[in-house]
């Protein structure tokens, strides 16, 4: 039975390992090394400067500004998305009144699920370009509506007070549907008799949601939190395509900073890699913190 | 479920006596009207932008400028034709299709073979290799961007589809291997053992027995990878600069948006976006259940 194992293992494992090593592992390892040099792009000249890049970073106002925005995204996007996702998922899986014990979805829940999820399959580029047009000061959908009811029509993405929040709203808009379906799937897995028993005991739906559904869903909420936190630390494509970090850096994010430093006006590859290293550790610590903070006793019901 | 029928009347019968039952019920009615309102509002917020996109793609520039909420006077399909040919959206579309077909095939093949070995064979260093592989899921792609640019260029693959295919594949492998390893582990060992005893070789076992059994898992992760490759923007933007004729759809759309800023041809931009949305919409409506299941299954594991 052991005959022929070795050729299989080697031929099955070697190609993916080589590909992964060359295009994923080696760039990551190189990035750490480049972050300690003063490499200015296409020349071969790159001198080691130790941690100088990181020291510059500490005093770089643009980086701090971008990080502040990332921190706001990190605080707002997951909370909004998860709350909306939980609310809609609850309505769609157990908001209906027809079911005996209140455990069916509202009428038309399949249609809602179909509609809500759609932004998830659209490319981020399409979402960004579409919303850029919606926010357009003169031809946009939003100002068209405001104008028709006589309200002021701001220059949304062109206004430093609004630009960042406009991007944030799109981030939530495009994510909610996914979590509606994710939470919905997890709720479906909760045995119906638990609800029936609690309802017979006279619990209200709010109590049911707080005491039964959310605790049983906690694992899924935790996963959602990590994914959203990682997305909030990125946010690069939306920002780049919708506002390019502007106006006046008001919607800048750390990914945008790094991209601009490396491939934008200047090619400070060493410094850009240092920003990348910071992003790496931020992402890692957010994931670890989220796992720690969300850790609770796992509830088994099967 | 028939027992539920007999269980319901008692609840009703006791309701008039227990006054505490009444307030929650009325509260529920109000809450429901409120919640339904929210459900409808969110549905409108999702549908409206898309409906607007398609309507605008059929207007002319004058109509777009005059009234964002107005309906097109007549259907101007020439916008679509203009976007398809003049803005080369058709060509970018095909380019993306070619690259995604290549990268998806390669990802599934290499991901399945690696996952199968990790799940089913014991050898020295298996754990280390597995975690090395799967750890790639955690890294932000930004960190790799600068060196990746040079790795691809030094390999002579800069600005080529082959380069993109290999890079897409490499970056999809961690999740694919992670997901499929878990899946292969759930498959029954008895079948594999029986096949080996019957004289089936290890390679034959994989392609003839295990791979067909793993079909549901392959479909899930395949859908996930298809969407992530099709929607890729960052990697082509860095690795496919220059030669416009080889661009991916996302790059083409972005260029169209930038040009529209100068030319003021809104209709063409909307048509270009509509062309990009339409096939995704059709595929999504046709396979929505599989797509939703496939995309969410990955996060639940």
Coordinates of C-alpha atoms in Angstrom, one line a residue:
Chain A
X1 CA 0.0 0.0 0.0
X2 CA 2.9 2.3 0.6
X3 CA 4.2 1.6 -2.9
X4 CA 4.0 4.7 -5.1
X5 CA 3.5 7.1 -2.2
X6 CA 6.7 9.0 -2.6
X7 CA 6.3 10.0 -6.3
X8 CA 2.8 11.2 -5.7
X9 CA 3.8 13.3 -2.7
X10 CA 6.6 14.9 -4.6
X11 CA 4.8 15.6 -7.8
X12 CA 1.7 16.8 -6.1
X13 CA 3.5 19.1 -3.6
X14 CA 6.4 20.4 -5.5
X15 CA 4.7 22.6 -8.2
X16 CA 2.4 24.5 -5.7
X17 CA 5.3 24.8 -3.2
X18 CA 7.6 26.3 -5.9
X19 CA 4.9 28.7 -7.1
X20 CA 4.1 29.8 -3.5
X21 CA 7.7 30.1 -2.6
X22 CA 8.7 32.3 -5.6
X23 CA 5.6 34.6 -5.8
X24 CA 4.4 34.7 -2.2
X25 CA 7.0 33.8 0.4
X26 CA 10.1 35.3 -1.2
X27 CA 8.4 38.7 -1.8
X28 CA 7.3 38.9 1.8
X29 CA 10.7 38.0 3.1
X30 CA 12.4 40.5 0.7
X31 CA 9.9 43.2 1.9
X32 CA 11.2 42.9 5.4
X33 CA 14.8 43.3 4.2
X34 CA 14.0 46.2 1.8
X35 CA 12.3 48.0 4.6
X36 CA 15.7 48.5 6.2
X37 CA 17.2 50.1 3.2
X38 CA 17.1 53.5 1.5
X39 CA 16.3 52.0 -1.9
X40 CA 14.9 54.6 -4.3
X41 CA 13.3 52.5 -6.9
X42 CA 14.8 51.3 -10.2
X43 CA 18.4 51.9 -9.5
X44 CA 20.5 49.1 -8.0
X45 CA 21.7 51.4 -5.3
X46 CA 20.3 50.3 -1.9
X47 CA 22.1 50.9 1.3
X48 CA 21.1 49.4 4.6
X49 CA 19.9 52.1 7.0
X50 CA 18.7 49.9 9.9
X51 CA 15.5 51.1 11.4
X52 CA 15.8 54.7 10.0
X53 CA 12.7 54.2 7.9
X54 CA 10.7 53.3 10.9
X55 CA 11.9 56.3 12.8
X56 CA 10.9 58.6 9.9
X57 CA 7.6 56.8 9.9
X58 CA 7.0 57.7 13.6
X59 CA 7.2 61.4 12.7
X60 CA 5.4 61.3 9.3
X61 CA 2.2 63.3 9.7
X62 CA 0.7 61.8 6.5
X63 CA 1.1 58.3 7.8
X64 CA -0.5 59.2 11.1
X65 CA -3.3 60.9 9.3
X66 CA -3.9 57.8 7.2
X67 CA -3.6 55.6 10.3
X68 CA -6.2 57.7 12.1
X69 CA -8.6 57.1 9.2
X70 CA -7.9 53.4 9.3
X71 CA -8.6 53.4 13.0
X72 CA -12.0 55.1 12.4
X73 CA -12.8 52.5 9.7
X74 CA -11.8 49.8 12.1
X75 CA -14.1 51.1 14.8
X76 CA -17.1 51.9 12.6
X77 CA -17.2 49.5 9.7
X78 CA -17.3 46.2 11.5
X79 CA -19.9 47.5 14.1
X80 CA -22.2 49.0 11.5
X81 CA -21.9 46.0 9.2
X82 CA -22.4 43.4 11.9
X83 CA -25.4 45.2 13.5
X84 CA -27.1 45.6 10.1
X85 CA -26.2 42.1 9.1
X86 CA -27.6 40.6 12.3
X87 CA -30.7 42.7 12.1
X88 CA -31.5 41.8 8.5
X89 CA -30.5 38.1 9.0
X90 CA -32.8 37.9 12.0
X91 CA -35.7 39.4 10.0
X92 CA -35.1 37.0 7.1
X93 CA -34.8 33.8 9.1
X94 CA -37.2 34.3 12.0
X95 CA -39.0 37.6 11.6
X96 CA -42.1 36.1 10.0
X97 CA -45.3 35.8 12.0
X98 CA -46.8 32.9 10.0
X99 CA -44.6 30.3 11.6
X100 CA -46.1 28.6 14.7
X101 CA -43.2 29.4 16.9
X102 CA -42.0 32.4 15.1
X103 CA -39.1 30.7 13.4
X104 CA -39.7 31.4 9.7
X105 CA -38.5 34.4 7.8
X106 CA -40.6 37.3 6.6
X107 CA -42.4 37.0 3.4
X108 CA -40.1 37.4 0.4
X109 CA -37.0 36.6 2.4
X110 CA -35.5 34.7 -0.6
X111 CA -35.8 37.8 -2.7
X112 CA -34.3 40.0 -0.1
X113 CA -31.4 37.6 0.2
X114 CA -30.9 37.6 -3.5
X115 CA -30.9 41.4 -3.7
X116 CA -28.8 42.1 -0.6
X117 CA -26.0 39.8 -1.6
X118 CA -25.5 41.1 -5.1
X119 CA -22.9 43.9 -4.3
X120 CA -20.7 41.1 -3.0
X121 CA -20.2 39.5 -6.5
X122 CA -19.5 42.9 -8.1
X123 CA -15.9 43.9 -8.6
X124 CA -14.7 46.5 -6.1
X125 CA -13.6 48.6 -9.2
X126 CA -17.2 48.6 -10.5
X127 CA -18.6 49.5 -7.0
X128 CA -16.1 52.3 -6.6
X129 CA -16.7 53.8 -10.1
X130 CA -20.5 53.5 -9.8
X131 CA -20.6 55.2 -6.4
X132 CA -18.3 57.9 -7.6
X133 CA -20.9 58.7 -10.2
X134 CA -23.7 58.5 -7.6
X135 CA -21.9 61.1 -5.4
X136 CA -21.2 63.3 -8.5
X137 CA -22.0 66.9 -7.5
X138 CA -24.1 67.7 -10.6
X139 CA -25.0 64.5 -12.5
X140 CA -25.1 62.2 -9.5
X141 CA -28.1 60.3 -8.2
X142 CA -27.8 61.6 -4.7
X143 CA -27.7 65.3 -5.5
X144 CA -30.4 64.8 -8.1
X145 CA -32.7 63.7 -5.3
X146 CA -31.6 66.4 -2.9
X147 CA -32.1 69.1 -5.5
X148 CA -35.6 67.9 -6.3
X149 CA -36.6 68.4 -2.7
X150 CA -34.8 71.7 -2.4
X151 CA -32.0 70.6 -0.1
X152 CA -28.4 71.8 -0.4
X153 CA -26.2 69.7 -2.7
X154 CA -22.7 69.2 -1.3
X155 CA -19.7 68.1 -3.4
X156 CA -19.6 64.9 -1.5
X157 CA -16.2 63.4 -2.6
X158 CA -14.8 66.8 -3.2
X159 CA -15.5 68.1 0.3
X160 CA -12.9 67.2 3.0
X161 CA -15.7 67.0 5.5
X162 CA -17.6 64.3 3.7
X163 CA -15.3 62.4 1.4
X164 CA -14.0 59.9 4.0
X165 CA -17.5 59.1 5.3
X166 CA -18.8 58.7 1.7
X167 CA -16.2 56.0 1.2
X168 CA -17.0 54.4 4.5
X169 CA -20.6 54.2 3.6
X170 CA -19.8 52.4 0.4
X171 CA -17.7 50.0 2.3
X172 CA -20.6 49.1 4.6
X173 CA -23.1 49.1 1.6
X174 CA -21.0 46.5 -0.3
X175 CA -20.4 44.3 2.7
X176 CA -23.8 44.0 4.5
X177 CA -25.4 41.5 2.1
X178 CA -22.6 39.0 2.6
X179 CA -23.0 39.0 6.4
X180 CA -26.8 38.8 6.1
X181 CA -26.3 35.5 4.2
X182 CA -23.5 34.4 6.5
X183 CA -25.4 35.0 9.7
X184 CA -28.6 33.6 8.1
X185 CA -26.8 30.4 7.3
X186 CA -25.6 30.2 10.9
X187 CA -29.1 30.9 12.3
X188 CA -30.6 28.2 10.1
X189 CA -28.3 25.7 11.9
X190 CA -29.7 26.5 15.3
X191 CA -32.3 23.8 16.2
X192 CA -35.8 25.1 15.9
X193 CA -37.0 23.4 19.1
X194 CA -34.8 25.7 21.2
X195 CA -36.8 28.7 20.0
X196 CA -40.1 26.8 20.3
X197 CA -39.3 26.0 23.9
X198 CA -38.3 29.6 24.7
X199 CA -41.3 31.0 23.0
X200 CA -43.6 28.7 25.0
X201 CA -42.0 30.0 28.1
X202 CA -43.1 33.4 27.1
X203 CA -39.9 35.1 26.0
X204 CA -40.1 38.1 23.8
X205 CA -38.2 38.3 20.5
X206 CA -35.7 40.8 21.8
X207 CA -34.9 38.5 24.7
X208 CA -34.7 35.6 22.3
X209 CA -32.3 37.4 20.1
X210 CA -30.1 38.6 22.9
X211 CA -30.1 35.4 25.0
X212 CA -30.4 32.7 22.4
X213 CA -29.5 33.7 18.9
X214 CA -26.4 36.0 19.5
X215 CA -24.7 33.6 22.0
X216 CA -25.2 30.7 19.6
X217 CA -23.9 32.8 16.7
X218 CA -20.9 34.1 18.5
X219 CA -18.3 32.1 16.6
X220 CA -19.7 33.4 13.3
X221 CA -19.8 37.0 14.6
X222 CA -16.1 36.6 15.7
X223 CA -15.1 35.4 12.2
X224 CA -17.1 38.3 10.7
X225 CA -15.3 40.7 12.9
X226 CA -11.8 39.6 11.9
X227 CA -12.7 39.7 8.2
X228 CA -14.2 43.2 8.5
X229 CA -11.3 44.4 10.5
X230 CA -8.8 43.2 7.9
X231 CA -11.0 44.9 5.2
X232 CA -11.0 48.1 7.2
X233 CA -7.2 48.1 7.4
X234 CA -7.1 47.8 3.7
X235 CA -9.8 49.9 2.0
X236 CA -7.2 50.8 -0.6
X237 CA -9.1 50.2 -3.9
X238 CA -12.2 52.1 -2.9
X239 CA -10.2 55.1 -1.7
X240 CA -7.8 55.1 -4.6
X241 CA -10.6 55.0 -7.2
X242 CA -13.1 57.2 -5.5
X243 CA -11.0 60.0 -3.9
X244 CA -7.3 59.1 -4.4
X245 CA -6.9 59.9 -0.7
X246 CA -8.1 63.4 -1.1
X247 CA -9.3 66.1 -0.9
X248 CA -6.4 67.3 1.1
X249 CA -5.6 63.8 2.4
X250 CA -9.0 63.7 4.2
X251 CA -9.8 60.2 3.0
X252 CA -6.3 58.8 3.0
X253 CA -5.6 55.3 4.3
X254 CA -2.4 53.5 5.0
X255 CA -2.6 51.2 1.9
X256 CA -3.0 54.4 -0.2
X257 CA 0.1 55.8 1.5
X258 CA 2.1 52.8 0.7
X259 CA 1.0 52.5 -2.9
X260 CA 1.7 56.2 -3.4
X261 CA 5.1 56.0 -1.8
X262 CA 6.1 53.1 -4.0
X263 CA 4.4 53.6 -7.3
X264 CA 3.1 57.2 -7.2
X265 CA 5.0 60.4 -7.5
X266 CA 8.1 59.0 -6.0
X267 CA 9.5 55.4 -5.9
X268 CA 10.7 55.2 -2.3
X269 CA 10.7 51.5 -2.2
X270 CA 12.5 51.2 1.1
X271 CA 10.2 53.6 2.9
X272 CA 7.1 52.0 1.2
X273 CA 8.2 48.6 2.4
X274 CA 8.5 49.9 6.0
X275 CA 4.9 51.1 5.7
X276 CA 4.0 47.6 4.5
X277 CA 5.8 46.0 7.5
X278 CA 3.7 48.3 9.8
X279 CA 0.5 47.2 8.0
X280 CA 1.6 43.6 8.4
X281 CA 2.0 43.9 12.1
X282 CA -1.2 45.9 12.5
X283 CA -3.3 43.3 10.6
X284 CA -1.7 40.5 12.6
X285 CA -2.4 42.2 15.9
X286 CA -5.9 43.1 15.0
X287 CA -6.6 39.5 14.1
X288 CA -5.0 38.2 17.3
X289 CA -6.8 40.8 19.5
X290 CA -10.1 40.1 17.8
X291 CA -9.7 36.4 18.5
X292 CA -8.7 37.0 22.1
X293 CA -11.5 39.6 22.8
X294 CA -14.2 37.5 21.2
X295 CA -13.2 34.3 22.9
X296 CA -16.0 32.8 24.9
X297 CA -17.1 29.5 25.9
X298 CA -18.0 27.6 22.8
X299 CA -21.6 26.5 22.8
X300 CA -22.4 23.1 21.2
X301 CA -26.0 22.3 20.3
X302 CA -25.7 19.4 18.0
Chain B
X1 CA -43.9 18.3 12.0
X2 CA -47.5 17.3 12.4
X3 CA -47.2 17.4 16.1
X4 CA -46.7 21.1 15.9
X5 CA -50.3 21.5 14.7
X6 CA -51.6 20.1 17.9
X7 CA -49.2 22.1 20.0
X8 CA -50.4 25.5 18.7
X9 CA -54.0 25.8 19.9
X10 CA -53.1 25.6 23.6
X11 CA -50.8 28.6 23.3
X12 CA -53.7 30.6 21.8
X13 CA -56.2 29.3 24.3
X14 CA -54.2 30.5 27.3
X15 CA -53.5 33.9 25.7
X16 CA -56.6 35.7 26.9
X17 CA -56.0 34.7 30.5
X18 CA -52.4 35.7 30.6
X19 CA -52.5 39.5 30.2
X20 CA -48.7 39.6 30.0
X21 CA -49.0 38.1 26.6
X22 CA -50.7 41.0 25.1
X23 CA -48.2 43.9 25.2
X24 CA -45.4 42.0 23.5
X25 CA -47.8 41.1 20.7
X26 CA -48.7 44.6 19.9
X27 CA -45.1 45.7 20.3
X28 CA -44.3 43.1 17.8
X29 CA -46.7 44.5 15.3
X30 CA -45.1 47.9 15.5
X31 CA -41.7 46.4 15.4
X32 CA -42.5 44.4 12.4
X33 CA -43.9 47.3 10.4
X34 CA -40.7 49.2 11.4
X35 CA -38.4 46.3 10.4
X36 CA -40.2 45.7 7.2
X37 CA -39.6 49.3 6.4
X38 CA -35.9 48.8 7.0
X39 CA -35.8 45.7 4.9
X40 CA -37.4 47.5 2.0
X41 CA -35.2 50.6 2.4
X42 CA -32.1 48.5 2.2
X43 CA -33.4 46.6 -0.8
X44 CA -34.0 49.9 -2.5
X45 CA -30.5 51.1 -1.5
X46 CA -29.1 48.1 -3.2
X47 CA -31.2 48.1 -6.3
X48 CA -31.4 51.8 -7.0
X49 CA -27.7 52.3 -7.9
X50 CA -27.8 49.4 -10.3
X51 CA -31.1 50.4 -11.9
X52 CA -29.7 53.9 -12.3
X53 CA -26.5 52.5 -13.8
X54 CA -28.5 50.6 -16.5
X55 CA -30.9 53.4 -17.2
X56 CA -28.0 55.9 -17.5
X57 CA -26.2 53.7 -19.9
X58 CA -29.2 54.1 -22.3
X59 CA -29.3 57.9 -22.0
X60 CA -27.3 60.4 -24.0
X61 CA -25.0 62.9 -22.3
X62 CA -27.5 65.7 -22.4
X63 CA -30.1 63.7 -20.6
X64 CA -27.6 62.6 -18.0
X65 CA -26.5 66.2 -17.3
X66 CA -30.0 67.5 -17.3
X67 CA -31.7 65.1 -14.9
X68 CA -30.0 62.3 -13.0
X69 CA -33.4 60.8 -12.1
X70 CA -35.0 61.1 -15.5
X71 CA -35.8 58.2 -17.8
X72 CA -34.0 57.9 -21.2
X73 CA -35.9 59.5 -24.0
X74 CA -35.2 56.5 -26.2
X75 CA -32.9 53.5 -25.8
X76 CA -29.5 54.5 -27.1
X77 CA -27.8 51.2 -27.5
X78 CA -25.0 52.9 -29.4
X79 CA -23.5 53.8 -26.0
X80 CA -22.9 50.1 -25.5
X81 CA -21.4 49.7 -28.9
X82 CA -19.2 52.7 -28.4
X83 CA -18.0 51.4 -25.0
X84 CA -17.4 47.9 -26.4
X85 CA -15.3 49.0 -29.4
X86 CA -14.0 52.6 -28.9
X87 CA -13.2 52.1 -25.2
X88 CA -12.1 48.5 -25.9
X89 CA -14.2 47.1 -23.1
X90 CA -14.8 44.1 -25.3
X91 CA -11.2 43.4 -25.6
X92 CA -10.5 43.8 -21.9
X93 CA -13.3 41.6 -21.1
X94 CA -11.9 38.8 -23.3
X95 CA -8.4 39.4 -21.8
X96 CA -9.8 38.9 -18.3
X97 CA -11.6 35.8 -19.4
X98 CA -8.4 34.3 -20.8
X99 CA -6.4 35.1 -17.7
X100 CA -9.1 33.9 -15.2
X101 CA -9.6 30.7 -17.2
X102 CA -5.9 30.0 -16.9
X103 CA -5.5 31.0 -13.3
X104 CA -8.6 29.2 -12.1
X105 CA -7.6 25.9 -13.8
X106 CA -4.1 26.1 -12.3
X107 CA -5.3 27.1 -8.9
X108 CA -7.8 24.3 -8.7
X109 CA -5.3 21.7 -9.9
X110 CA -2.4 22.7 -7.7
X111 CA -4.6 23.5 -4.8
X112 CA -6.4 20.2 -4.9
X113 CA -3.2 18.1 -5.3
X114 CA -1.4 19.9 -2.5
X115 CA -4.5 19.7 -0.2
X116 CA -4.9 16.0 -1.0
X117 CA -1.4 15.3 0.1
X118 CA -1.7 17.3 3.3
X119 CA -5.0 15.7 4.2
X120 CA -4.3 12.1 3.3
X121 CA -0.5 11.4 3.6
X122 CA 1.7 11.4 6.5
X123 CA 5.3 12.4 5.9
X124 CA 8.0 14.3 7.7
X125 CA 7.6 18.1 7.8
X126 CA 4.0 17.9 6.8
X127 CA 2.8 20.2 9.6
X128 CA 5.5 22.8 9.0
X129 CA 4.8 22.9 5.3
X130 CA 1.0 23.1 5.8
X131 CA 1.2 26.0 8.2
X132 CA 3.8 27.7 6.0
X133 CA 1.3 27.4 3.1
X134 CA -1.9 28.4 5.0
X135 CA -0.1 31.2 6.8
X136 CA -0.2 33.1 3.5
X137 CA -3.8 33.9 4.1
X138 CA -2.9 36.2 6.9
X139 CA -0.5 38.5 5.1
X140 CA -1.7 41.8 3.6
X141 CA -0.8 41.7 -0.1
X142 CA 0.6 45.2 0.2
X143 CA 3.7 44.1 1.9
X144 CA 4.7 41.9 -1.0
X145 CA 3.8 44.4 -3.7
X146 CA 7.2 46.1 -4.2
X147 CA 9.4 42.9 -4.2
X148 CA 6.7 41.1 -6.2
X149 CA 7.1 43.7 -8.9
X150 CA 10.8 42.8 -9.2
X151 CA 10.4 39.1 -8.9
X152 CA 7.9 39.1 -11.8
X153 CA 10.1 41.4 -13.8
X154 CA 13.3 39.4 -13.2
X155 CA 11.4 36.2 -14.3
X156 CA 10.7 38.0 -17.6
X157 CA 7.0 37.8 -16.9
X158 CA 6.2 41.5 -16.4
X159 CA 3.3 42.7 -18.5
X160 CA 2.4 39.2 -19.6
X161 CA -0.7 37.1 -19.0
X162 CA 1.4 34.1 -17.9
X163 CA 2.8 36.3 -15.2
X164 CA -0.6 37.3 -14.0
X165 CA -1.9 33.7 -14.1
X166 CA 1.0 32.5 -12.0
X167 CA 0.7 35.3 -9.5
X168 CA -3.1 35.0 -9.1
X169 CA -2.6 31.2 -8.6
X170 CA 0.1 31.6 -6.1
X171 CA -1.9 34.1 -4.0
X172 CA -5.0 31.9 -4.1
X173 CA -3.2 28.8 -3.0
X174 CA -3.3 29.4 0.8
X175 CA -7.0 29.7 1.0
X176 CA -7.7 26.9 -1.5
X177 CA -5.3 24.5 0.2
X178 CA -6.8 25.4 3.6
X179 CA -10.3 24.8 2.5
X180 CA -9.7 21.7 0.5
X181 CA -7.5 20.0 3.1
X182 CA -10.4 20.3 5.5
X183 CA -12.6 18.9 2.8
X184 CA -10.5 15.9 1.9
X185 CA -10.2 15.0 5.5
X186 CA -14.0 14.6 5.7
X187 CA -14.0 12.0 2.9
X188 CA -14.4 8.4 4.0
X189 CA -11.1 6.4 4.2
X190 CA -12.8 3.1 3.5
X191 CA -13.3 3.9 -0.2
X192 CA -9.7 4.9 -0.6
X193 CA -8.4 1.7 1.2
X194 CA -10.7 -0.5 -0.9
X195 CA -9.4 1.0 -4.1
X196 CA -5.8 0.6 -3.0
X197 CA -6.4 -3.1 -2.1
X198 CA -8.0 -3.6 -5.5
X199 CA -4.7 -2.6 -7.0
X200 CA -5.5 1.0 -7.8
X201 CA -2.4 3.2 -7.9
X202 CA -2.0 6.4 -5.9
X203 CA -2.4 8.7 -8.9
X204 CA -5.3 6.8 -10.2
X205 CA -6.9 6.8 -6.8
X206 CA -6.7 10.6 -6.7
X207 CA -8.0 11.4 -10.2
X208 CA -10.6 8.6 -10.4
X209 CA -11.9 8.3 -6.8
X210 CA -11.0 11.2 -4.6
X211 CA -11.3 14.1 -7.0
X212 CA -14.9 13.2 -8.0
X213 CA -15.8 12.7 -4.4
X214 CA -14.5 16.1 -3.5
X215 CA -16.7 17.8 -6.1
X216 CA -18.9 19.9 -3.7
X217 CA -15.8 21.3 -2.1
X218 CA -14.1 22.0 -5.4
X219 CA -17.2 23.9 -6.6
X220 CA -17.4 26.0 -3.5
X221 CA -13.8 27.1 -3.5
X222 CA -13.9 27.4 -7.3
X223 CA -16.6 30.0 -7.2
X224 CA -14.8 31.8 -4.5
X225 CA -11.6 31.9 -6.6
X226 CA -13.4 32.8 -9.8
X227 CA -14.9 35.9 -8.2
X228 CA -11.6 36.9 -6.5
X229 CA -9.6 36.5 -9.7
X230 CA -12.3 38.2 -11.9
X231 CA -12.4 41.1 -9.4
X232 CA -8.6 41.5 -9.1
X233 CA -7.4 45.0 -9.5
X234 CA -4.3 45.6 -7.4
X235 CA -2.1 42.9 -9.0
X236 CA -2.8 43.8 -12.6
X237 CA -2.4 47.4 -11.8
X238 CA 1.1 46.7 -10.6
X239 CA 2.1 43.9 -12.9
X240 CA 0.4 44.8 -16.1
X241 CA 1.5 48.4 -16.7
X242 CA 2.2 49.6 -20.2
X243 CA 0.8 47.7 -23.2
X244 CA -2.9 48.6 -23.1
X245 CA -4.0 45.9 -25.4
X246 CA -3.3 43.3 -22.7
X247 CA -5.1 45.0 -19.9
X248 CA -7.6 43.4 -17.6
X249 CA -11.3 44.5 -17.5
X250 CA -10.8 46.4 -14.2
X251 CA -7.9 48.4 -15.6
X252 CA -9.9 49.2 -18.7
X253 CA -12.9 50.4 -16.7
X254 CA -10.7 52.6 -14.6
X255 CA -9.0 54.1 -17.7
X256 CA -12.5 54.7 -19.1
X257 CA -13.5 56.5 -15.9
X258 CA -10.4 58.7 -16.0
X259 CA -10.9 59.5 -19.7
X260 CA -14.5 60.3 -19.1
X261 CA -13.3 63.0 -16.7
X262 CA -11.7 64.8 -19.6
X263 CA -14.1 63.9 -22.4
X264 CA -17.3 64.3 -20.4
X265 CA -18.7 61.2 -22.1
X266 CA -20.8 59.9 -19.1
X267 CA -22.9 57.7 -21.3
X268 CA -20.0 55.7 -22.5
X269 CA -18.7 55.1 -18.9
X270 CA -22.1 54.0 -17.8
X271 CA -22.4 51.6 -20.8
X272 CA -18.9 50.2 -20.0
X273 CA -19.8 49.6 -16.4
X274 CA -23.2 48.0 -17.5
X275 CA -21.3 45.7 -19.8
X276 CA -19.1 44.6 -17.0
X277 CA -22.0 44.1 -14.6
X278 CA -24.5 42.3 -16.9
X279 CA -22.7 38.9 -17.1
X280 CA -22.0 38.9 -13.4
X281 CA -25.7 39.6 -12.8
X282 CA -26.9 36.9 -15.0
X283 CA -24.5 34.3 -13.6
X284 CA -25.4 35.4 -10.1
X285 CA -29.2 35.1 -10.6
X286 CA -28.8 31.7 -12.2
X287 CA -26.5 30.2 -9.6
X288 CA -27.3 32.4 -6.5
X289 CA -27.7 29.5 -4.1
X290 CA -24.4 27.9 -5.0
X291 CA -22.6 31.3 -5.0
X292 CA -24.0 32.3 -1.6
X293 CA -23.2 28.9 -0.2
X294 CA -19.7 28.8 -1.7
X295 CA -18.8 32.3 -0.6
X296 CA -20.0 31.9 3.0
X297 CA -18.8 28.3 3.5
X298 CA -15.2 29.5 3.3
X299 CA -15.7 31.8 6.3
X300 CA -17.6 29.3 8.4
X301 CA -15.0 26.7 8.4

